[in-house]
Structures are given as C-alpha cells and as structure tokens.
C-alpha cells in the first residue's frame, strides 16, 4: 500500500537551477494535484490533472510546468528556481471529486 | 470564485475537553463537498471528516463531528474528548460538485487553525 509517493523529501537548489519533483500513485486515481504550503497561507494549488494527457493551471502556476503521460505519474518541474519558490510541496490524488484526496509526505524545497 | 476562511489561527484546549474550529466559505454553487484535514507535526495530511452539501445530516467520525449550516455557509469541526494526539494544524477545504472536467477540479483550502491540546 504505497499510496502517493513523492521524491525527494528534501532538496536545496541554487537560484536559476531547474529540477523535477516526482509524484507517483498506485491507486489508479484519475485526479492529481500539486500544492505548495507556505506559513500562514494554507495550501495553494499549483497545477492539477483530471486524467492522463489533461492538465490545467491552479492558483499559483507561474514558474512551474507539469505533464501527465500516465495515470500513475504527475511530475512537477521548476524551470528556473527562484527564492520565492522555497516552500513545502505536496502531491495529492483522488478517485473522484467527491472523494477525499490522498496526500504524499511532501517535499521541502529550499532555494538559495 | 470560491473562498474558504478559517478565522482562528491558533487555539488551545485542555485534554478531555471539547473544542470547535470554525470554517466559513463563499460559493454560488449548490452542489459541493467540504472536508477537514489534519496535519500533525509529521507534516502528513490526513482526512478527518467529509460532508456532502446535499446531505442535511451532519457528518460524524468517532470523536469528530461537524456543524454544517448550508444557508450560513458554515462548516465547523467539533472535537470531543480532546487527546494529545489531536495537536495539529487543521485545514478546511471546499470542492465544487457536478461533472468534473478540466477547469472544475480545484480544491480550495483555508489557511488553517493550529490546535494545541494541553495536558
């Protein structure tokens, strides 16, 4: 029962570097989302997907790219890291909109 | 656009006592779902309870129950017999109902309430 797996758990980047946060789920969920969590701001939606090949922007998409080539995987790409992207990132999936989301353990990302 | 407001940034409660966390939301939708999630210091996000807007009966899960007031757009969480393990951040979340297509699947989270249970 792996659920939602995020890698890495911690990462430090330099400004301008790029990287990909990985997210995989083994529950055959169609719906997947990426959030960032900042102190005092709750969880803010970056991008989401309602199925393989379909992605859409959330509340704070700038500086991030996603793709969904398979049902299982939903990677988040930082194109050119900026200090403002220092945050904790969560990936989540759900079977349907009426069902609760299952969350990964999060990635703490620091950008210097 | 939907919004979710949690007006209590921090709360504390004595062990074994009851505490209520407030959540209000703004929407023009009639079909939607509401959730409470718990985030302990381990950082995991854990579902506490779920409510479907078309159901008038308040949801309950063991020591956790909600007071869902649809007309007032209020969705408070009551924790009875508080335990030390209830210490966590609690997030209220809104999800629009209806047919899901790209553009409609968006959870809206509140900013959270940090609850501390005191021994």
Coordinates of N, CA, C and O in Angstrom, one line a residue, chain B residues 16-68:
Chain B
X16 N -9.2 16.1 27.2 CA -10.5 15.6 27.5 C -11.6 16.7 27.4 O -12.8 16.3 27.5
X17 N -11.3 17.9 27.1 CA -12.3 18.9 26.8 C -12.7 18.9 25.4 O -12.2 18.2 24.5
X18 N -13.7 19.7 25.1 CA -14.3 19.8 23.7 C -13.9 21.2 23.1 O -13.8 22.2 23.8
X19 N -13.5 21.1 21.8 CA -13.2 22.4 21.1 C -13.8 22.4 19.7 O -14.1 21.3 19.1
X20 N -14.2 23.6 19.3 CA -14.8 23.8 18.0 C -14.0 24.7 17.1 O -13.6 25.8 17.5
X21 N -13.6 24.2 15.9 CA -12.9 25.0 15.0 C -13.8 25.5 13.9 O -14.6 24.8 13.4
X22 N -13.7 26.8 13.6 CA -14.7 27.4 12.7 C -14.2 27.4 11.2 O -12.9 27.5 11.0
X23 N -15.1 27.4 10.3 CA -14.8 27.5 8.9 C -16.0 28.1 8.2 O -17.1 27.6 8.4
X24 N -15.8 29.1 7.4 CA -16.8 29.6 6.6 C -16.4 29.6 5.1 O -15.1 29.7 4.9
X25 N -17.3 29.6 4.2 CA -16.9 29.5 2.8 C -17.9 30.4 2.0 O -19.0 30.7 2.5
X26 N -17.5 30.7 0.8 CA -18.3 31.6 0.0 C -18.4 30.9 -1.4 O -17.4 30.6 -2.0
X27 N -19.6 30.6 -1.8 CA -19.8 30.0 -3.1 C -21.2 30.2 -3.6 O -22.1 30.5 -2.8
X28 N -21.3 30.2 -4.9 CA -22.7 30.3 -5.5 C -23.2 28.9 -6.0 O -24.3 28.8 -6.5
X29 N -22.3 27.9 -5.7 CA -22.7 26.6 -6.1 C -23.7 26.0 -5.1 O -23.7 26.3 -3.9
X30 N -24.5 25.1 -5.6 CA -25.4 24.4 -4.7 C -25.0 22.9 -4.4 O -25.3 22.3 -3.4
X31 N -24.1 22.4 -5.3 CA -23.6 21.1 -5.1 C -22.1 21.2 -4.9 O -21.3 21.6 -5.7
X32 N -21.6 20.7 -3.7 CA -20.2 20.8 -3.4 C -19.9 19.9 -2.2 O -20.8 19.3 -1.6
X33 N -18.6 19.7 -1.9 CA -18.2 18.9 -0.9 C -17.3 19.7 0.1 O -16.5 20.5 -0.4
X34 N -17.3 19.3 1.3 CA -16.5 20.0 2.3 C -15.7 19.0 3.1 O -16.2 17.9 3.3
X35 N -14.5 19.3 3.4 CA -13.6 18.4 4.1 C -12.8 19.1 5.2 O -12.5 20.3 5.2
X36 N -12.5 18.3 6.2 CA -11.5 18.8 7.2 C -10.3 17.8 7.1 O -10.5 16.6 7.2
X37 N -9.1 18.4 7.0 CA -7.9 17.7 7.0 C -7.1 18.1 8.3 O -7.1 19.2 8.7
X38 N -6.3 17.1 8.8 CA -5.4 17.3 9.9 C -4.0 17.2 9.4 O -3.7 16.2 8.7
X39 N -3.1 18.1 9.9 CA -1.7 18.0 9.6 C -0.9 18.0 10.9 O -0.6 19.1 11.4
X40 N -0.5 16.9 11.4 CA 0.3 16.8 12.6 C 1.7 17.3 12.4 O 2.1 17.5 11.2
X41 N 2.6 17.4 13.4 CA 3.9 17.8 13.2 C 4.7 17.0 12.2 O 5.7 17.4 11.6
X42 N 4.3 15.8 11.9 CA 4.9 14.9 10.9 C 4.7 15.4 9.5 O 5.4 14.9 8.6
X43 N 3.9 16.4 9.3 CA 3.6 17.0 8.0 C 2.6 16.2 7.1 O 2.2 16.7 6.1
X44 N 2.2 15.1 7.5 CA 1.3 14.3 6.7 C -0.1 15.0 6.7 O -0.5 15.6 7.7
X45 N -0.8 14.9 5.6 CA -2.1 15.5 5.5 C -3.1 14.3 5.7 O -3.1 13.3 4.9
X46 N -4.0 14.4 6.7 CA -4.8 13.2 7.0 C -6.3 13.7 7.0 O -6.6 14.7 7.6
X47 N -7.1 13.0 6.2 CA -8.6 13.3 6.2 C -9.2 13.1 7.6 O -9.0 12.0 8.2
X48 N -9.9 14.1 8.1 CA -10.6 13.9 9.4 C -12.1 13.6 9.1 O -12.6 12.6 9.7
X49 N -12.7 14.3 8.2 CA -14.2 14.2 8.0 C -14.6 14.8 6.7 O -13.9 15.7 6.2
X50 N -15.7 14.3 6.1 CA -16.2 14.8 4.9 C -17.7 15.0 4.9 O -18.4 14.3 5.6
X51 N -18.1 16.1 4.3 CA -19.6 16.4 4.2 C -20.0 16.7 2.8 O -19.3 17.4 2.1
X52 N -21.1 16.1 2.4 CA -21.7 16.4 1.1 C -22.8 17.4 1.3 O -23.6 17.3 2.1
X53 N -22.8 18.5 0.5 CA -23.7 19.6 0.7 C -25.1 19.3 0.6 O -26.0 19.9 1.2
X54 N -25.4 18.2 -0.2 CA -26.9 17.9 -0.4 C -27.4 17.1 0.8 O -28.6 16.8 0.9
X55 N -26.5 16.6 1.7 CA -26.9 15.9 2.8 C -27.1 16.8 4.0 O -26.2 17.6 4.4
X56 N -28.3 16.8 4.6 CA -28.6 17.7 5.7 C -27.9 17.2 7.0 O -27.6 18.0 7.9
X57 N -27.8 15.9 7.1 CA -27.3 15.3 8.3 C -25.8 15.6 8.5 O -25.0 15.5 7.6
X58 N -25.4 16.1 9.7 CA -24.0 16.4 10.0 C -23.2 15.1 10.0 O -23.6 14.1 10.7
X59 N -22.0 15.2 9.4 CA -21.2 14.0 9.4 C -20.5 13.8 10.8 O -20.2 14.8 11.5
X60 N -20.2 12.6 11.2 CA -19.5 12.3 12.4 C -18.5 11.2 12.1 O -18.8 10.3 11.3
X61 N -17.4 11.2 12.8 CA -16.4 10.2 12.8 C -15.8 10.1 14.2 O -14.9 10.8 14.5
X62 N -16.3 9.2 15.0 CA -15.8 8.9 16.3 C -15.9 10.2 17.1 O -17.0 10.8 17.3
X63 N -14.8 10.8 17.6 CA -14.8 12.0 18.4 C -15.0 13.3 17.6 O -15.1 14.4 18.2
X64 N -15.0 13.2 16.3 CA -15.1 14.3 15.4 C -16.4 14.4 14.8 O -17.0 13.5 14.3
X65 N -17.0 15.6 14.8 CA -18.3 15.9 14.2 C -18.3 17.3 13.6 O -17.4 18.1 14.0
X66 N -19.2 17.5 12.7 CA -19.3 18.8 12.1 C -20.6 19.4 12.4 O -21.6 18.7 12.6
X67 N -20.7 20.8 12.3 CA -21.9 21.5 12.3 C -22.0 22.2 11.0 O -21.3 23.2 10.8
X68 N -22.8 21.6 10.1 CA -22.9 22.1 8.7 C -24.1 23.0 8.6 O -25.2 22.5 8.7

